[in-house]
């Protein structure tokens, strides 16, 4: 292969065929199974959207009921998982805890034949246990017992309850559910690509999902949502925004929450998240960090807009999560709870027509070298 064909970061290189989601990065369009994301946030729920992504169509009433019931039934985790979480250092990052927990599930549920029962069991177990394990780690790192799930609450409300011990206002739970819909899937992003590679080896799905969780944690990917909040606090006031941005750009550093490999306009999810943030602030009081974020967007439109760098999904999400009372280092685990739906859809799709991923490389090293004995090396 000629060097000219090599694309750093595989930019523009198709890695798979998929009918799960569609992105038009110039027009700012995102669809799940052909349905615009705005339709789903207006009318669907996270679990219905997860079903759509994983099984390819909107569920009938009875199918949705069985899916939701199965997920409710998987909320508790084995006491050995709980013991494992107890042994984690409380200062560890929750994404590392989550990755370990997801991989740990594989010890209890070995890989089986890909029949519909196995797929349904795996998908519902993972969608259900990820939120439980995130909430458990959060409680246990504070020295508390985990809060058992409340079976009277739906998926999103139950997660917020397990985090705080308080039943959330249904309006806030619905906002959180909308955030999960927005984060559920996004074509062949880095964590999904890592998942596809793992799935293609026929690794156990828990190991495969753990690969994706680890990949999402990176600062250039899902980890950016926490970084944005840290940046907003570091800037501290609207007056400091321009100098902060100019200084960063002069040092060739990245502004977190901006830029995207695919979108060259404002991410449609950032538009919805900003609207949600405004609705939240209208009811619960404005937040100075929101004003700072808006000013960053304004300054960056001027300085980075000509390069097609605009807010991505991670830019406004943290402001919403913070207002919902979610601690900053749980922002990325919340992203993982949502993205599990897309990951599982891609796991299923990959295995329906599998071929091992094994790309090639452009070798740039020496050849035909002599082994130099240790004593002769300088
Ligand atoms: C869920 C998600 O994963 S969404 C993305 C979350 N990540 C972030 O928010 C981190 C900040 N953003 C970035 O680092 C990048 O925009 C990425 C990693 C998301 C995408 O990067 P790529 O597509 O690889 O773009 P690349 O790194 O080639 O950058 C192209 C140019 O834009 C600049 N650029 C890209 N993003 C930014 C940014 N956030 N701030 C400043 N400059 C940027 C680069 O410096 C580069 O400039 P140059 O051509 O003058 O050297
Ligand atoms: O698609 C990407 O490159 C990053 C991602 O996961 C997203 O934007 O949701």
GROMACS .gro file of C-alpha atoms and ligand atoms in nm:
model
  438
    1UNK     CA    1   0.000   0.000   0.000
    2UNK     CA    2   0.132   0.342  -0.090
    3UNK     CA    3   0.187   0.590   0.195
    4UNK     CA    4  -0.054   0.826   0.018
    5UNK     CA    5  -0.347   0.598   0.101
    6UNK     CA    6  -0.278   0.612   0.473
    7UNK     CA    7  -0.525   0.838   0.658
    8UNK     CA    8  -0.417   0.938   1.009
    9UNK     CA    9  -0.701   0.862   1.248
   10UNK     CA   10  -0.868   0.673   0.959
   11UNK     CA   11  -1.043   0.997   0.865
   12UNK     CA   12  -1.301   0.933   0.597
   13UNK     CA   13  -1.219   0.559   0.578
   14UNK     CA   14  -1.533   0.341   0.599
   15UNK     CA   15  -1.473   0.075   0.866
   16UNK     CA   16  -1.808  -0.101   0.841
   17UNK     CA   17  -2.151  -0.105   0.679
   18UNK     CA   18  -2.425  -0.017   0.923
   19UNK     CA   19  -2.794   0.073   0.924
   20UNK     CA   20  -2.807   0.184   1.287
   21UNK     CA   21  -2.752   0.561   1.264
   22UNK     CA   22  -2.685   0.832   1.007
   23UNK     CA   23  -2.493   1.158   1.044
   24UNK     CA   24  -2.466   1.447   0.799
   25UNK     CA   25  -2.186   1.656   0.947
   26UNK     CA   26  -2.234   1.949   0.708
   27UNK     CA   27  -2.609   1.981   0.758
   28UNK     CA   28  -2.603   1.890   1.129
   29UNK     CA   29  -2.837   1.591   1.097
   30UNK     CA   30  -2.845   1.282   1.319
   31UNK     CA   31  -3.092   0.999   1.275
   32UNK     CA   32  -3.133   0.668   1.458
   33UNK     CA   33  -3.266   0.399   1.221
   34UNK     CA   34  -3.374   0.685   0.993
   35UNK     CA   35  -3.567   0.876   1.262
   36UNK     CA   36  -3.438   1.230   1.333
   37UNK     CA   37  -3.302   1.266   1.684
   38UNK     CA   38  -3.542   1.557   1.750
   39UNK     CA   39  -3.842   1.327   1.685
   40UNK     CA   40  -3.707   1.079   1.936
   41UNK     CA   41  -3.634   1.335   2.206
   42UNK     CA   42  -3.986   1.477   2.160
   43UNK     CA   43  -4.177   1.148   2.162
   44UNK     CA   44  -3.968   0.850   2.271
   45UNK     CA   45  -3.804   0.729   2.590
   46UNK     CA   46  -3.448   0.610   2.633
   47UNK     CA   47  -3.550   0.245   2.664
   48UNK     CA   48  -3.777   0.261   2.359
   49UNK     CA   49  -3.493   0.428   2.166
   50UNK     CA   50  -3.250   0.161   2.288
   51UNK     CA   51  -3.487  -0.108   2.158
   52UNK     CA   52  -3.510   0.074   1.824
   53UNK     CA   53  -3.132   0.095   1.796
   54UNK     CA   54  -3.063  -0.264   1.902
   55UNK     CA   55  -3.348  -0.450   1.731
   56UNK     CA   56  -3.393  -0.221   1.430
   57UNK     CA   57  -3.755  -0.108   1.472
   58UNK     CA   58  -3.983   0.070   1.715
   59UNK     CA   59  -4.125  -0.194   1.952
   60UNK     CA   60  -4.490  -0.296   1.968
   61UNK     CA   61  -4.650  -0.222   2.305
   62UNK     CA   62  -4.602  -0.582   2.429
   63UNK     CA   63  -4.238  -0.596   2.313
   64UNK     CA   64  -4.160  -0.268   2.486
   65UNK     CA   65  -4.326  -0.395   2.803
   66UNK     CA   66  -4.120  -0.719   2.802
   67UNK     CA   67  -3.801  -0.523   2.734
   68UNK     CA   68  -3.865  -0.275   3.016
   69UNK     CA   69  -3.964  -0.554   3.255
   70UNK     CA   70  -3.650  -0.755   3.174
   71UNK     CA   71  -3.434  -0.446   3.237
   72UNK     CA   72  -3.612  -0.378   3.565
   73UNK     CA   73  -3.550  -0.742   3.664
   74UNK     CA   74  -3.173  -0.712   3.608
   75UNK     CA   75  -3.120  -0.403   3.827
   76UNK     CA   76  -2.960  -0.585   4.118
   77UNK     CA   77  -2.600  -0.710   4.095
   78UNK     CA   78  -2.441  -1.014   4.257
   79UNK     CA   79  -2.294  -0.963   4.603
   80UNK     CA   80  -1.950  -1.048   4.464
   81UNK     CA   81  -1.970  -0.750   4.227
   82UNK     CA   82  -2.070  -0.538   4.523
   83UNK     CA   83  -1.771  -0.673   4.720
   84UNK     CA   84  -1.545  -0.599   4.425
   85UNK     CA   85  -1.669  -0.238   4.413
   86UNK     CA   86  -1.610  -0.207   4.786
   87UNK     CA   87  -1.244  -0.290   4.730
   88UNK     CA   88  -1.196  -0.009   4.474
   89UNK     CA   89  -1.001   0.299   4.588
   90UNK     CA   90  -1.257   0.572   4.658
   91UNK     CA   91  -1.037   0.826   4.477
   92UNK     CA   92  -1.042   0.619   4.156
   93UNK     CA   93  -1.220   0.764   3.854
   94UNK     CA   94  -1.574   0.626   3.814
   95UNK     CA   95  -1.502   0.542   3.448
   96UNK     CA   96  -1.222   0.309   3.560
   97UNK     CA   97  -1.456   0.159   3.817
   98UNK     CA   98  -1.725   0.112   3.552
   99UNK     CA   99  -1.488  -0.049   3.304
  100UNK     CA  100  -1.370  -0.293   3.570
  101UNK     CA  101  -1.727  -0.373   3.676
  102UNK     CA  102  -1.843  -0.436   3.319
  103UNK     CA  103  -1.546  -0.666   3.251
  104UNK     CA  104  -1.614  -0.833   3.588
  105UNK     CA  105  -1.966  -0.930   3.476
  106UNK     CA  106  -1.802  -1.152   3.215
  107UNK     CA  107  -1.680  -1.379   3.496
  108UNK     CA  108  -2.042  -1.467   3.570
  109UNK     CA  109  -2.189  -1.476   3.220
  110UNK     CA  110  -1.973  -1.663   2.969
  111UNK     CA  111  -2.006  -1.624   2.594
  112UNK     CA  112  -2.279  -1.839   2.438
  113UNK     CA  113  -2.430  -1.913   2.099
  114UNK     CA  114  -2.578  -1.589   1.949
  115UNK     CA  115  -2.942  -1.703   1.969
  116UNK     CA  116  -3.220  -1.447   2.030
  117UNK     CA  117  -3.252  -1.541   2.400
  118UNK     CA  118  -2.883  -1.493   2.463
  119UNK     CA  119  -2.883  -1.157   2.280
  120UNK     CA  120  -3.194  -1.037   2.468
  121UNK     CA  121  -3.050  -1.148   2.804
  122UNK     CA  122  -2.713  -0.984   2.740
  123UNK     CA  123  -2.857  -0.659   2.612
  124UNK     CA  124  -3.111  -0.617   2.894
  125UNK     CA  125  -2.860  -0.718   3.161
  126UNK     CA  126  -2.601  -0.465   3.046
  127UNK     CA  127  -2.847  -0.178   2.995
  128UNK     CA  128  -2.975  -0.241   3.345
  129UNK     CA  129  -2.657  -0.308   3.540
  130UNK     CA  130  -2.444  -0.020   3.410
  131UNK     CA  131  -2.651   0.244   3.595
  132UNK     CA  132  -2.665   0.029   3.908
  133UNK     CA  133  -2.287  -0.014   3.913
  134UNK     CA  134  -2.221   0.358   3.857
  135UNK     CA  135  -2.456   0.450   4.143
  136UNK     CA  136  -2.312   0.176   4.367
  137UNK     CA  137  -1.957   0.297   4.322
  138UNK     CA  138  -2.071   0.653   4.393
  139UNK     CA  139  -2.240   0.551   4.719
  140UNK     CA  140  -1.965   0.317   4.834
  141UNK     CA  141  -1.681   0.561   4.769
  142UNK     CA  142  -1.854   0.789   5.021
  143UNK     CA  143  -1.864   0.505   5.274
  144UNK     CA  144  -2.239   0.447   5.227
  145UNK     CA  145  -2.427   0.127   5.152
  146UNK     CA  146  -2.557   0.117   4.795
  147UNK     CA  147  -2.917   0.237   4.757
  148UNK     CA  148  -3.127  -0.053   4.629
  149UNK     CA  149  -3.321   0.013   4.308
  150UNK     CA  150  -3.683   0.123   4.339
  151UNK     CA  151  -3.896  -0.095   4.113
  152UNK     CA  152  -4.175   0.161   4.105
  153UNK     CA  153  -3.946   0.399   3.913
  154UNK     CA  154  -3.860   0.389   3.544
  155UNK     CA  155  -3.505   0.350   3.413
  156UNK     CA  156  -3.395   0.714   3.434
  157UNK     CA  157  -3.577   0.805   3.756
  158UNK     CA  158  -3.437   0.495   3.924
  159UNK     CA  159  -3.080   0.589   3.835
  160UNK     CA  160  -3.122   0.939   3.980
  161UNK     CA  161  -3.279   0.780   4.289
  162UNK     CA  162  -2.990   0.533   4.337
  163UNK     CA  163  -2.746   0.826   4.309
  164UNK     CA  164  -2.910   1.055   4.562
  165UNK     CA  165  -3.158   0.850   4.766
  166UNK     CA  166  -3.436   1.094   4.666
  167UNK     CA  167  -3.713   1.020   4.419
  168UNK     CA  168  -3.663   1.280   4.144
  169UNK     CA  169  -3.920   1.527   4.021
  170UNK     CA  170  -4.068   1.349   3.712
  171UNK     CA  171  -3.993   1.658   3.498
  172UNK     CA  172  -3.622   1.634   3.588
  173UNK     CA  173  -3.620   1.258   3.530
  174UNK     CA  174  -3.768   1.319   3.185
  175UNK     CA  175  -3.490   1.570   3.111
  176UNK     CA  176  -3.233   1.314   3.214
  177UNK     CA  177  -3.401   1.052   2.995
  178UNK     CA  178  -3.384   1.295   2.701
  179UNK     CA  179  -3.009   1.337   2.761
  180UNK     CA  180  -2.972   0.958   2.746
  181UNK     CA  181  -3.155   0.951   2.410
  182UNK     CA  182  -2.920   1.219   2.275
  183UNK     CA  183  -2.610   1.024   2.377
  184UNK     CA  184  -2.730   0.676   2.280
  185UNK     CA  185  -2.558   0.631   1.943
  186UNK     CA  186  -2.327   0.801   1.697
  187UNK     CA  187  -2.204   0.582   1.408
  188UNK     CA  188  -1.841   0.464   1.415
  189UNK     CA  189  -1.703   0.690   1.686
  190UNK     CA  190  -1.383   0.584   1.863
  191UNK     CA  191  -1.545   0.373   2.138
  192UNK     CA  192  -1.780   0.203   1.895
  193UNK     CA  193  -1.491   0.128   1.662
  194UNK     CA  194  -1.296  -0.023   1.954
  195UNK     CA  195  -1.605  -0.228   2.035
  196UNK     CA  196  -1.634  -0.352   1.677
  197UNK     CA  197  -1.273  -0.470   1.680
  198UNK     CA  198  -1.329  -0.655   2.006
  199UNK     CA  199  -1.663  -0.802   1.894
  200UNK     CA  200  -1.506  -0.924   1.571
  201UNK     CA  201  -1.269  -1.149   1.767
  202UNK     CA  202  -1.575  -1.316   1.929
  203UNK     CA  203  -1.469  -1.191   2.271
  204UNK     CA  204  -1.730  -1.218   2.543
  205UNK     CA  205  -1.970  -0.919   2.519
  206UNK     CA  206  -1.883  -0.793   2.869
  207UNK     CA  207  -1.518  -0.773   2.772
  208UNK     CA  208  -1.625  -0.607   2.447
  209UNK     CA  209  -1.838  -0.344   2.628
  210UNK     CA  210  -1.556  -0.287   2.877
  211UNK     CA  211  -1.328  -0.207   2.580
  212UNK     CA  212  -1.579   0.056   2.471
  213UNK     CA  213  -1.615   0.206   2.821
  214UNK     CA  214  -1.237   0.241   2.849
  215UNK     CA  215  -1.218   0.407   2.509
  216UNK     CA  216  -1.503   0.649   2.586
  217UNK     CA  217  -1.320   0.769   2.897
  218UNK     CA  218  -1.053   0.951   2.693
  219UNK     CA  219  -1.047   1.332   2.703
  220UNK     CA  220  -1.081   1.364   2.327
  221UNK     CA  221  -1.398   1.152   2.336
  222UNK     CA  222  -1.659   1.113   2.615
  223UNK     CA  223  -1.419   1.238   2.882
  224UNK     CA  224  -1.453   1.588   2.735
  225UNK     CA  225  -1.784   1.654   2.917
  226UNK     CA  226  -1.611   1.659   3.256
  227UNK     CA  227  -1.325   1.864   3.113
  228UNK     CA  228  -1.569   2.130   2.990
  229UNK     CA  229  -1.706   2.177   3.342
  230UNK     CA  230  -1.351   2.205   3.478
  231UNK     CA  231  -1.272   2.465   3.212
  232UNK     CA  232  -1.584   2.670   3.299
  233UNK     CA  233  -1.481   2.676   3.664
  234UNK     CA  234  -1.122   2.764   3.573
  235UNK     CA  235  -1.240   3.059   3.361
  236UNK     CA  236  -1.464   3.174   3.649
  237UNK     CA  237  -1.630   3.476   3.486
  238UNK     CA  238  -1.754   3.596   3.148
  239UNK     CA  239  -1.489   3.872   3.140
  240UNK     CA  240  -1.209   3.613   3.142
  241UNK     CA  241  -1.336   3.413   2.847
  242UNK     CA  242  -1.163   3.588   2.556
  243UNK     CA  243  -0.818   3.597   2.716
  244UNK     CA  244  -0.850   3.233   2.824
  245UNK     CA  245  -0.942   3.120   2.472
  246UNK     CA  246  -0.678   3.334   2.301
  247UNK     CA  247  -0.413   3.206   2.539
  248UNK     CA  248  -0.511   2.842   2.476
  249UNK     CA  249  -0.511   2.888   2.100
  250UNK     CA  250  -0.175   3.067   2.110
  251UNK     CA  251  -0.036   2.761   2.291
  252UNK     CA  252  -0.200   2.533   2.030
  253UNK     CA  253  -0.418   2.374   2.298
  254UNK     CA  254  -0.772   2.244   2.246
  255UNK     CA  255  -1.088   2.406   2.378
  256UNK     CA  256  -1.280   2.118   2.529
  257UNK     CA  257  -1.630   2.046   2.404
  258UNK     CA  258  -1.558   2.203   2.066
  259UNK     CA  259  -1.475   2.040   1.737
  260UNK     CA  260  -1.576   1.707   1.591
  261UNK     CA  261  -1.439   1.473   1.328
  262UNK     CA  262  -1.776   1.460   1.150
  263UNK     CA  263  -1.967   1.780   1.235
  264UNK     CA  264  -1.846   2.099   1.073
  265UNK     CA  265  -2.145   2.290   1.214
  266UNK     CA  266  -2.293   2.303   1.564
  267UNK     CA  267  -2.378   1.948   1.675
  268UNK     CA  268  -2.759   1.905   1.665
  269UNK     CA  269  -2.739   1.745   2.012
  270UNK     CA  270  -2.563   2.053   2.150
  271UNK     CA  271  -2.854   2.261   2.018
  272UNK     CA  272  -3.105   2.045   2.208
  273UNK     CA  273  -2.888   2.029   2.520
  274UNK     CA  274  -2.854   2.407   2.522
  275UNK     CA  275  -3.232   2.442   2.498
  276UNK     CA  276  -3.273   2.195   2.786
  277UNK     CA  277  -3.017   2.388   2.992
  278UNK     CA  278  -3.214   2.709   2.934
  279UNK     CA  279  -3.541   2.542   3.039
  280UNK     CA  280  -3.373   2.413   3.354
  281UNK     CA  281  -3.229   2.754   3.442
  282UNK     CA  282  -3.563   2.920   3.383
  283UNK     CA  283  -3.723   2.696   3.648
  284UNK     CA  284  -3.436   2.648   3.889
  285UNK     CA  285  -3.230   2.965   3.858
  286UNK     CA  286  -2.962   3.077   3.619
  287UNK     CA  287  -2.607   2.955   3.649
  288UNK     CA  288  -2.304   3.178   3.586
  289UNK     CA  289  -2.130   2.886   3.418
  290UNK     CA  290  -2.398   2.884   3.150
  291UNK     CA  291  -2.318   3.248   3.070
  292UNK     CA  292  -1.949   3.158   3.047
  293UNK     CA  293  -2.029   2.870   2.811
  294UNK     CA  294  -2.237   3.095   2.586
  295UNK     CA  295  -1.952   3.348   2.574
  296UNK     CA  296  -1.702   3.071   2.487
  297UNK     CA  297  -1.928   2.967   2.202
  298UNK     CA  298  -1.949   3.330   2.081
  299UNK     CA  299  -1.572   3.392   2.096
  300UNK     CA  300  -1.494   3.055   1.939
  301UNK     CA  301  -1.740   3.108   1.656
  302UNK     CA  302  -1.530   3.411   1.564
  303UNK     CA  303  -1.190   3.242   1.614
  304UNK     CA  304  -1.257   2.878   1.522
  305UNK     CA  305  -1.581   2.893   1.321
  306UNK     CA  306  -1.391   2.942   0.992
  307UNK     CA  307  -1.226   2.602   1.059
  308UNK     CA  308  -1.565   2.436   1.117
  309UNK     CA  309  -1.511   2.402   1.491
  310UNK     CA  310  -1.833   2.439   1.691
  311UNK     CA  311  -1.980   2.300   2.015
  312UNK     CA  312  -2.016   1.921   2.022
  313UNK     CA  313  -2.241   1.703   2.239
  314UNK     CA  314  -2.005   1.737   2.536
  315UNK     CA  315  -2.022   2.117   2.552
  316UNK     CA  316  -2.360   2.179   2.722
  317UNK     CA  317  -2.433   1.834   2.869
  318UNK     CA  318  -2.237   1.889   3.191
  319UNK     CA  319  -2.430   2.209   3.270
  320UNK     CA  320  -2.750   2.007   3.252
  321UNK     CA  321  -2.612   1.718   3.459
  322UNK     CA  322  -2.476   1.956   3.723
  323UNK     CA  323  -2.820   2.117   3.757
  324UNK     CA  324  -2.968   1.766   3.800
  325UNK     CA  325  -2.728   1.717   4.092
  326UNK     CA  326  -2.498   1.472   3.916
  327UNK     CA  327  -2.137   1.497   4.037
  328UNK     CA  328  -1.882   1.612   3.780
  329UNK     CA  329  -1.683   1.289   3.759
  330UNK     CA  330  -2.004   1.096   3.682
  331UNK     CA  331  -2.070   1.293   3.363
  332UNK     CA  332  -1.875   1.048   3.147
  333UNK     CA  333  -2.021   0.737   3.317
  334UNK     CA  334  -2.366   0.884   3.241
  335UNK     CA  335  -2.257   0.909   2.877
  336UNK     CA  336  -2.157   0.539   2.893
  337UNK     CA  337  -2.495   0.438   3.041
  338UNK     CA  338  -2.658   0.594   2.735
  339UNK     CA  339  -2.403   0.488   2.472
  340UNK     CA  340  -2.440   0.125   2.589
  341UNK     CA  341  -2.752   0.117   2.367
  342UNK     CA  342  -2.553   0.206   2.054
  343UNK     CA  343  -2.266  -0.021   2.151
  344UNK     CA  344  -2.501  -0.317   2.193
  345UNK     CA  345  -2.667  -0.241   1.860
  346UNK     CA  346  -2.325  -0.246   1.692
  347UNK     CA  347  -2.223  -0.564   1.879
  348UNK     CA  348  -2.533  -0.739   1.745
  349UNK     CA  349  -2.489  -0.600   1.393
  350UNK     CA  350  -2.120  -0.694   1.380
  351UNK     CA  351  -2.188  -1.053   1.483
  352UNK     CA  352  -2.470  -1.091   1.233
  353UNK     CA  353  -2.211  -1.074   0.953
  354UNK     CA  354  -1.875  -1.100   1.122
  355UNK     CA  355  -1.526  -1.076   0.983
  356UNK     CA  356  -1.220  -1.025   1.202
  357UNK     CA  357  -1.086  -0.666   1.194
  358UNK     CA  358  -0.724  -0.681   1.094
  359UNK     CA  359  -0.609  -0.371   0.905
  360UNK     CA  360  -0.266  -0.320   0.764
  361UNK     CA  361   0.005  -0.063   0.837
  362UNK     CA  362   0.262   0.148   0.659
  363UNK     CA  363   0.589   0.018   0.800
  364UNK     CA  364   0.839   0.299   0.865
  365UNK     CA  365   1.114   0.112   1.051
  366UNK     CA  366   1.450  -0.045   0.960
  367UNK     CA  367   1.495  -0.390   0.806
  368UNK     CA  368   1.765  -0.656   0.797
  369UNK     CA  369   1.937  -0.527   1.113
  370UNK     CA  370   2.205  -0.724   1.299
  371UNK     CA  371   2.148  -0.826   1.664
  372UNK     CA  372   2.406  -0.631   1.874
  373UNK     CA  373   2.520  -0.822   2.183
  374UNK     CA  374   2.458  -0.631   2.509
  375UNK     CA  375   2.832  -0.583   2.581
  376UNK     CA  376   2.883  -0.412   2.243
  377UNK     CA  377   2.605  -0.152   2.289
  378UNK     CA  378   2.725   0.199   2.365
  379LIG     C1  379  -1.847   1.252   2.211
  379LIG     C2  380  -1.727   1.304   2.143
  379LIG     O1  381  -1.632   1.231   2.133
  379LIG     S1  382  -1.733   1.457   2.078
  379LIG     C3  383  -1.563   1.514   2.084
  379LIG     C4  384  -1.522   1.542   2.226
  379LIG     N1  385  -1.383   1.593   2.232
  379LIG     C5  386  -1.354   1.722   2.260
  379LIG     O2  387  -1.440   1.806   2.280
  379LIG     C6  388  -1.208   1.756   2.267
  379LIG     C7  389  -1.175   1.883   2.188
  379LIG     N2  390  -1.188   1.856   2.045
  379LIG     C8  391  -1.084   1.797   1.976
  379LIG     O3  392  -0.977   1.770   2.029
  379LIG     C9  393  -1.107   1.766   1.828
  379LIG     O4  394  -1.199   1.856   1.772
  379LIG    C10  395  -1.152   1.619   1.804
  379LIG    C11  396  -1.053   1.521   1.865
  379LIG    C12  397  -1.290   1.594   1.865
  379LIG    C13  398  -1.164   1.593   1.654
  379LIG     O5  399  -1.040   1.618   1.601
  379LIG     P1  400  -0.994   1.587   1.452
  379LIG     O6  401  -1.108   1.559   1.363
  379LIG     O7  402  -0.889   1.482   1.459
  379LIG     O8  403  -0.935   1.725   1.410
  379LIG     P2  404  -0.783   1.764   1.417
  379LIG     O9  405  -0.723   1.723   1.547
  379LIG    O10  406  -0.720   1.712   1.292
  379LIG    O11  407  -0.793   1.921   1.414
  379LIG    C14  408  -0.810   1.998   1.295
  379LIG    C15  409  -0.774   2.141   1.325
  379LIG    O12  410  -0.871   2.196   1.413
  379LIG    C16  411  -0.810   2.235   1.535
  379LIG     N3  412  -0.901   2.196   1.644
  379LIG    C17  413  -0.982   2.088   1.648
  379LIG     N4  414  -1.052   2.087   1.762
  379LIG    C18  415  -1.014   2.197   1.830
  379LIG    C19  416  -1.051   2.247   1.957
  379LIG     N5  417  -1.139   2.187   2.035
  379LIG     N6  418  -0.990   2.361   1.999
  379LIG    C20  419  -0.900   2.423   1.922
  379LIG     N7  420  -0.861   2.379   1.801
  379LIG    C21  421  -0.918   2.265   1.757
  379LIG    C22  422  -0.679   2.162   1.542
  379LIG    O13  423  -0.587   2.226   1.625
  379LIG    C23  424  -0.641   2.157   1.398
  379LIG    O14  425  -0.590   2.283   1.362
  379LIG     P3  426  -0.472   2.297   1.251
  379LIG    O15  427  -0.528   2.236   1.126
  379LIG    O16  428  -0.450   2.443   1.244
  379LIG    O17  429  -0.357   2.218   1.307
  380LIG     O1  430  -1.883   1.048   1.666
  380LIG     C1  431  -1.781   1.081   1.727
  380LIG     O2  432  -1.668   1.093   1.673
  380LIG     C2  433  -1.785   1.108   1.872
  380LIG     C3  434  -1.908   1.063   1.941
  380LIG     O3  435  -1.917   0.955   1.995
  380LIG     C4  436  -2.023   1.151   1.941
  380LIG     O4  437  -2.016   1.260   1.886
  380LIG     O5  438  -2.126   1.114   2.001
   0.00000   0.00000   0.00000
